[in-house]
Coordinates of C-alpha atoms and ligand atoms in Angstrom, one line a residue:
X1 CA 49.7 34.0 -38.3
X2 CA 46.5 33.9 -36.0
X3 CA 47.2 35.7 -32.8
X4 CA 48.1 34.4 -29.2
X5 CA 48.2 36.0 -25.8
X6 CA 51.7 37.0 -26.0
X7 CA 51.5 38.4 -29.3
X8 CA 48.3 41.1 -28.1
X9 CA 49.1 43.9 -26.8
X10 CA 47.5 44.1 -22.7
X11 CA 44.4 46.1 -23.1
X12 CA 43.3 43.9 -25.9
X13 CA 44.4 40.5 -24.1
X14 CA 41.9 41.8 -21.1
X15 CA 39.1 42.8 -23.3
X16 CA 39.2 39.0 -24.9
X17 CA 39.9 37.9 -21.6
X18 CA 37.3 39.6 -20.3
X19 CA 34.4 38.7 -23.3
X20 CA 35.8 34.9 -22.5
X21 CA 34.6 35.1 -19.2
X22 CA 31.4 36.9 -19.7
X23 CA 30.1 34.4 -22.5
X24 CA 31.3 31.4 -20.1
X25 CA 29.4 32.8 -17.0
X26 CA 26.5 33.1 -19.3
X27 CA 26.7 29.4 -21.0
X28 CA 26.6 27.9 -17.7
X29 CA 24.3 30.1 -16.4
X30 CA 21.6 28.6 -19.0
X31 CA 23.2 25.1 -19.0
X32 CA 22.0 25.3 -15.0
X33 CA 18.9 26.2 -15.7
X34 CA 18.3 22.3 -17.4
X35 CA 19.1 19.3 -15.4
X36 CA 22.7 18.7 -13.9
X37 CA 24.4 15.6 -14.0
X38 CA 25.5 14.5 -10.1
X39 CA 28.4 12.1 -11.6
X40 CA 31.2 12.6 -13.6
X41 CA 33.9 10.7 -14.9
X42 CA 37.3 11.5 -17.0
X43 CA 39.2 8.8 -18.9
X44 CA 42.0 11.7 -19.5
X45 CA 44.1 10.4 -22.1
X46 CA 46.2 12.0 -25.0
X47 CA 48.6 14.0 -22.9
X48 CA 51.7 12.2 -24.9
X49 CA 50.4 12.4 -27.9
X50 CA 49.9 16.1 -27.4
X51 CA 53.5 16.8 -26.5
X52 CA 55.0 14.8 -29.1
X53 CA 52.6 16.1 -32.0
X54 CA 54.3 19.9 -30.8
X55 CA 57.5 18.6 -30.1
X56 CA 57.4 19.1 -26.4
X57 CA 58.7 16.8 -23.4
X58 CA 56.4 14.4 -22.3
X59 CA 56.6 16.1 -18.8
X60 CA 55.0 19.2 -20.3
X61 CA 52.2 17.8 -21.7
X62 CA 50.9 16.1 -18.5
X63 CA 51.6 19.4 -16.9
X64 CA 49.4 20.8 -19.9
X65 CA 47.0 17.9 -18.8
X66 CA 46.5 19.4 -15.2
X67 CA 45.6 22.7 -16.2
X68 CA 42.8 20.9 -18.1
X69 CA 42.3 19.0 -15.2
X70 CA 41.6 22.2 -12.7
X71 CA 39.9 24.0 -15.8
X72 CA 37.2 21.0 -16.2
X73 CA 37.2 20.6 -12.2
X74 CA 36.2 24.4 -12.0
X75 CA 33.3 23.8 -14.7
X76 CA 32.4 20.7 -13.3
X77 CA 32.1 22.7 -9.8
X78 CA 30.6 26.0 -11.1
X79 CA 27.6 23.6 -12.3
X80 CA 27.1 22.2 -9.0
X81 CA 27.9 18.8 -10.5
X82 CA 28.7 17.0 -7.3
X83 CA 30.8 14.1 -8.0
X84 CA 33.8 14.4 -10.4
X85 CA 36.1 11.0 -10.9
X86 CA 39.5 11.3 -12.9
X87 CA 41.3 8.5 -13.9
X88 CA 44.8 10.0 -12.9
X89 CA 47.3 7.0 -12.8
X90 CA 46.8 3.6 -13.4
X91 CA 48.3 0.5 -11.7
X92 CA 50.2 -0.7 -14.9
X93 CA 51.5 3.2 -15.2
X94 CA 54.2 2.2 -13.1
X95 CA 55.5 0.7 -15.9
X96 CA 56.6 3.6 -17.7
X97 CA 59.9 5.3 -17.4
X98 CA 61.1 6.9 -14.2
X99 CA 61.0 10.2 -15.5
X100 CA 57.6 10.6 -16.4
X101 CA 56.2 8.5 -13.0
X102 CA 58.2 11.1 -11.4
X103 CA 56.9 13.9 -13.3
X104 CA 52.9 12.4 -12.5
X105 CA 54.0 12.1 -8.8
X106 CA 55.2 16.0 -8.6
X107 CA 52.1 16.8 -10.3
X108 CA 49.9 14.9 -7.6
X109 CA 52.1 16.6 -4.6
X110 CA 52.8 19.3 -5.7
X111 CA 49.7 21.0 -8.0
X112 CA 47.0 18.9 -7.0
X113 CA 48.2 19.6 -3.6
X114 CA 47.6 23.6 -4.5
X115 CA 44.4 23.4 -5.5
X116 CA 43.4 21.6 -1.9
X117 CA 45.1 24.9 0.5
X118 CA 43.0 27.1 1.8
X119 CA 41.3 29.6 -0.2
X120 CA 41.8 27.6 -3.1
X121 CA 39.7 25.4 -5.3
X122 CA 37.9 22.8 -3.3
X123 CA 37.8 25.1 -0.6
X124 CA 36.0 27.7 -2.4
X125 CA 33.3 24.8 -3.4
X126 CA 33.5 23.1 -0.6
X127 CA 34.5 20.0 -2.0
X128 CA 36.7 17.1 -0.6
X129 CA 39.1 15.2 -2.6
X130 CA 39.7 11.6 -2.4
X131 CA 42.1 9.2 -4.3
X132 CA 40.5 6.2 -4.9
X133 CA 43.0 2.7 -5.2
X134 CA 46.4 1.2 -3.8
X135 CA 48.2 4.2 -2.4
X136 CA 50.6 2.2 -0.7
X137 CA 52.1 1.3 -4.2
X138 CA 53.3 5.1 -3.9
X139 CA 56.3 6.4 -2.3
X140 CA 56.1 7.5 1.1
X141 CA 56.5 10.6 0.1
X142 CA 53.3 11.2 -2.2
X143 CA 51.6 9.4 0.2
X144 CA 52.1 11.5 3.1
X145 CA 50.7 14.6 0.6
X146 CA 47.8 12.5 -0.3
X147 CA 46.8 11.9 3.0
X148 CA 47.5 16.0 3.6
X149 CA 45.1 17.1 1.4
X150 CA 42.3 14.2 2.3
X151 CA 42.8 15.5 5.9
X152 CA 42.5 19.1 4.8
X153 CA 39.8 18.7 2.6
X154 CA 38.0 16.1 4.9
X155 CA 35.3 18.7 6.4
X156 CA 33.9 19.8 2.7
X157 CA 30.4 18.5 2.2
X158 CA 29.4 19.6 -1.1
X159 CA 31.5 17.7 -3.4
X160 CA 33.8 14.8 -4.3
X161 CA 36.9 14.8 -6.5
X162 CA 37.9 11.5 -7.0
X163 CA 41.3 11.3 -8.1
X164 CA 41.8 7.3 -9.4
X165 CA 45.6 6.6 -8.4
X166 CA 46.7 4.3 -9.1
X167 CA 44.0 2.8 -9.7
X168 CA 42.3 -0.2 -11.7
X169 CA 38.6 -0.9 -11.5
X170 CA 39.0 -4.7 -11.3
X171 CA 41.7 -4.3 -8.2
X172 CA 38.5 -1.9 -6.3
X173 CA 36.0 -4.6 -6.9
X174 CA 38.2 -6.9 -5.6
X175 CA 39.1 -4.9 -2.7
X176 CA 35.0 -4.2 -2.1
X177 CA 34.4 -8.4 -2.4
X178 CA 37.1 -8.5 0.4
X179 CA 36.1 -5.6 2.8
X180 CA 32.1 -7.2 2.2
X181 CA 33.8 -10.4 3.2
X182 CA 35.2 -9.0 6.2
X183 CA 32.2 -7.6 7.5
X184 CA 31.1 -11.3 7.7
X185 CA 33.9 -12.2 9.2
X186 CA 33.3 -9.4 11.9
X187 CA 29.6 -10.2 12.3
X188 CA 28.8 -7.2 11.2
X189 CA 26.4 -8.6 8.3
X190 CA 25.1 -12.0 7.4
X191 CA 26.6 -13.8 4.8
X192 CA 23.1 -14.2 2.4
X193 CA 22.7 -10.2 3.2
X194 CA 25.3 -9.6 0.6
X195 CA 23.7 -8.2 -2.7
X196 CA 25.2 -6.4 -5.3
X197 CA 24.4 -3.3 -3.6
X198 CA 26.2 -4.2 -0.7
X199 CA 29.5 -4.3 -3.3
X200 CA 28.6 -1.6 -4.8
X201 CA 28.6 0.6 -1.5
X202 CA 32.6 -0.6 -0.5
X203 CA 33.6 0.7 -4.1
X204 CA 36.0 3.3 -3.2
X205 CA 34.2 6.0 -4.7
X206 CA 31.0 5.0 -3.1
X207 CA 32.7 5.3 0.5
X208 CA 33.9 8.7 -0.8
X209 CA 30.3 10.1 -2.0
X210 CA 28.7 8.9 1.3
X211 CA 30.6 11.8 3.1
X212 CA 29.0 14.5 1.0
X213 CA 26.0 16.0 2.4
X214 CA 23.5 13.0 0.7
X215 CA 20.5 16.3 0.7
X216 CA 22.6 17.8 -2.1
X217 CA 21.8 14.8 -4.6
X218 CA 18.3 14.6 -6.4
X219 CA 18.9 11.0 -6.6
X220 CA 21.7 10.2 -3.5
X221 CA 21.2 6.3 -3.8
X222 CA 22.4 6.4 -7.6
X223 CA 25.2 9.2 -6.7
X224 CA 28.0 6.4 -7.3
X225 CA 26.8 5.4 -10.6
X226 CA 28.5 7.4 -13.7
X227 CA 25.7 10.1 -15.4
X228 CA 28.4 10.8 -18.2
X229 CA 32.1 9.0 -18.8
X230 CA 34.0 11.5 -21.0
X231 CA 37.5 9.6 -22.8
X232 CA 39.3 11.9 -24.6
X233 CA 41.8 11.6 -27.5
X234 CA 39.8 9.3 -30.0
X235 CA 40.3 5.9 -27.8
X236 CA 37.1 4.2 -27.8
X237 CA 37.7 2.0 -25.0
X238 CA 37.2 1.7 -20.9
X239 CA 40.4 0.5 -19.7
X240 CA 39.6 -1.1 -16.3
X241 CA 37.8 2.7 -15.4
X242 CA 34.7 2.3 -13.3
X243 CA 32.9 -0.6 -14.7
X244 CA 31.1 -1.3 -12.1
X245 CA 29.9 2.3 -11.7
X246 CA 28.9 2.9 -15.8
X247 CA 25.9 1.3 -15.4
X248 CA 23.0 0.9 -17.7
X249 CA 22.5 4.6 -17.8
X250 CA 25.5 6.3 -18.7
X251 CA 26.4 8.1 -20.9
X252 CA 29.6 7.4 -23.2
X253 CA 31.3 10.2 -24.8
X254 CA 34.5 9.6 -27.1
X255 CA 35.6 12.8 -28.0
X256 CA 38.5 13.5 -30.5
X257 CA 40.4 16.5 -28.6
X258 CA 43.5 15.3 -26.5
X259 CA 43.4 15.9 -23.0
X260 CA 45.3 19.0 -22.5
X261 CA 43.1 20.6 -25.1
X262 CA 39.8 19.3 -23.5
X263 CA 38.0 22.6 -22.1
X264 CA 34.1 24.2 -22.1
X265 CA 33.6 23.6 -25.9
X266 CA 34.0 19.8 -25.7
X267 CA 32.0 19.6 -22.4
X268 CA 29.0 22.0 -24.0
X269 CA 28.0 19.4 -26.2
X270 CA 28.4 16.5 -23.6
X271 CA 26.1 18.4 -21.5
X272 CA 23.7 19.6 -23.7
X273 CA 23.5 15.8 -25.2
X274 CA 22.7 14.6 -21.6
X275 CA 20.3 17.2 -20.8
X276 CA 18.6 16.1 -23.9
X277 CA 18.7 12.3 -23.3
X278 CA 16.8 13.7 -19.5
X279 CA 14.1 15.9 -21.4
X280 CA 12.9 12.5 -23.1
X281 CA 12.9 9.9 -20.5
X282 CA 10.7 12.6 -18.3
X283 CA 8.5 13.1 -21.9
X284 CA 8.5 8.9 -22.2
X285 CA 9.7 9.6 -25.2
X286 CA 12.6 7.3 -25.0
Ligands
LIG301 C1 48.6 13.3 -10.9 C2 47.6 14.1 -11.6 C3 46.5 14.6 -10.8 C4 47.9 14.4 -12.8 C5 47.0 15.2 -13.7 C6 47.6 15.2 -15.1 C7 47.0 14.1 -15.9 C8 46.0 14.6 -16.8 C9 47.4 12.8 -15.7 C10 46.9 11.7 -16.5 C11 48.0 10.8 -16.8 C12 47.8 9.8 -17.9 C13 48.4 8.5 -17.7 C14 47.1 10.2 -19.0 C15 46.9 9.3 -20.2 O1 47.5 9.9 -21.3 P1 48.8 9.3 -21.9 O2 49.9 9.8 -21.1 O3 48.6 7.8 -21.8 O4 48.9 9.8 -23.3 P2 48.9 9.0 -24.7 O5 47.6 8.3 -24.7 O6 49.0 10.0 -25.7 O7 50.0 8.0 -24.6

């Protein structure tokens, strides 16, 4: 039977413990050293799957899913990767039963909410977090933590975490098409102005990336637009995630680990793959 954590005895769970985090601080140590993608985007699906394939509740496997979540995050963030975008609840998730929405919710107030006090997380980073899409939809409740933890996040300039709840890419084009239209209205632009950059920019998670410091990016007026869109758990599809933002460039990785498995040895080869791709296009190559 291989070994786990609670089957070692202490000193020997600290010295793998240890060796773990040595070999980690080294791999992205040499992974900074190549280029760095600025955006980032999860499709993080499989939770489900997971739990049932181990006989747990569903609840436990979504709570499985945010550790991945913070794990990635913390990756993501010790790479200096500026944006990160998570598809965390979709509009047509309120369709499944009442005990898992409410499982997602306490999730989103109560663990997400963690990572956003002080001395935590995005503090330590310095990165804000954001929730892209129709919060109304949510109770009051959730909504009063979300708007918590944008206030208390608010002054960090390094960083974005976009947390896409609920969310549907099609609803925030529409939404940008009606704030664009409203600045017509307003006389705050002119109506042959509009261009699909001007869409582009009222995208949510556009209006979320122009509060980080724009001096951080190499390339701040393609910040918005995906580098890399990792779906996990062997679905090879987008569904309604950021279309507007994978543009021509991105990169599409459909890996086979479910989400709560998804750690540093799925994103190694995601990042070395991109790094790659950069090393040619600066060649010509490609
Ligand atoms: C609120 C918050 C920040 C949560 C973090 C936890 C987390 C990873 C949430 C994603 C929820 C979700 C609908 C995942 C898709 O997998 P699925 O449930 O559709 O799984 P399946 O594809 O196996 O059915």
């Amino acid at each position: 039977m291989p070994s786990t954590a609670q089957s070692r005895p202490p000193l020997l769970n600290f010295i793998v413990h240890l060796l773990f985090s040595v070999a980690t601080t080294v791999l992205l140590y040499l992974i900074s050293l190549g280029p760095i993608p600025q955006h980032v985007g999860f499709v993080m699906d499989g939770n489900r799957r997971y739990a049932r394939g181990l006989g747990k509740e569903v609840s436990e496997g979504h709570g499985e899913g945010f550790a991945a979540l913070k794990r990635t995050l913390e990756i993501c963030l010790r790479l200096r990767i500026r944006v990160v975008s998570v598809y965390a609840f979709a509009i047509d998730n309120f369709s499944r039963s009442e005990n898992e929405v409410s499982a997602l919710m306490r999730l989103a107030k109560d663990r997400l909410a963690e990572l956003c006090q002080h001395g935590a997380l995005l503090e330590e980073y310095g990165v804000q977090i954001k929730f892209i899409g129709q919060i109304s939809l949510f109770p009051p409740d959730v909504q009063q933590a979300i708007k918590e933890m944008e206030e208390m996040t608010a002054g960090h300039k390094n960083g974005v975490l976009n947390v896409c709840s609920p969310y549907a890419s099609r609803d925030e084009i529409t939404t940008s098409i009606q704030n664009t239209h409203r600045s017509v209205y307003n006389g705050e632009l002119e109506k042959d102005q509009i261009t699909s950059t001007t869409v582009f920019n009222n995208l949510g998670t556009s209006q979320a990336i122009s509060k980080v410091n724009p001096g951080l990016f190499k390339r701040p007026e393609e910040s918005g637009k995906l580098d890399i869109l990792v779906r996990t758990s062997n679905v090879k599809r987008l569904s309604d995630f950021m279309m507007w933002q994978a543009s021509e460039d991105t990169q599409l990785h459909f890996v086979n680990t479910f989400w709560p498995e998804f750690g540093l040895s799925d994103m190694i080869p995601i990042l070395l793959g991109w790094q790659q791709k950069q090393w040619i296009k600066q060649l010509g190559w490609d």
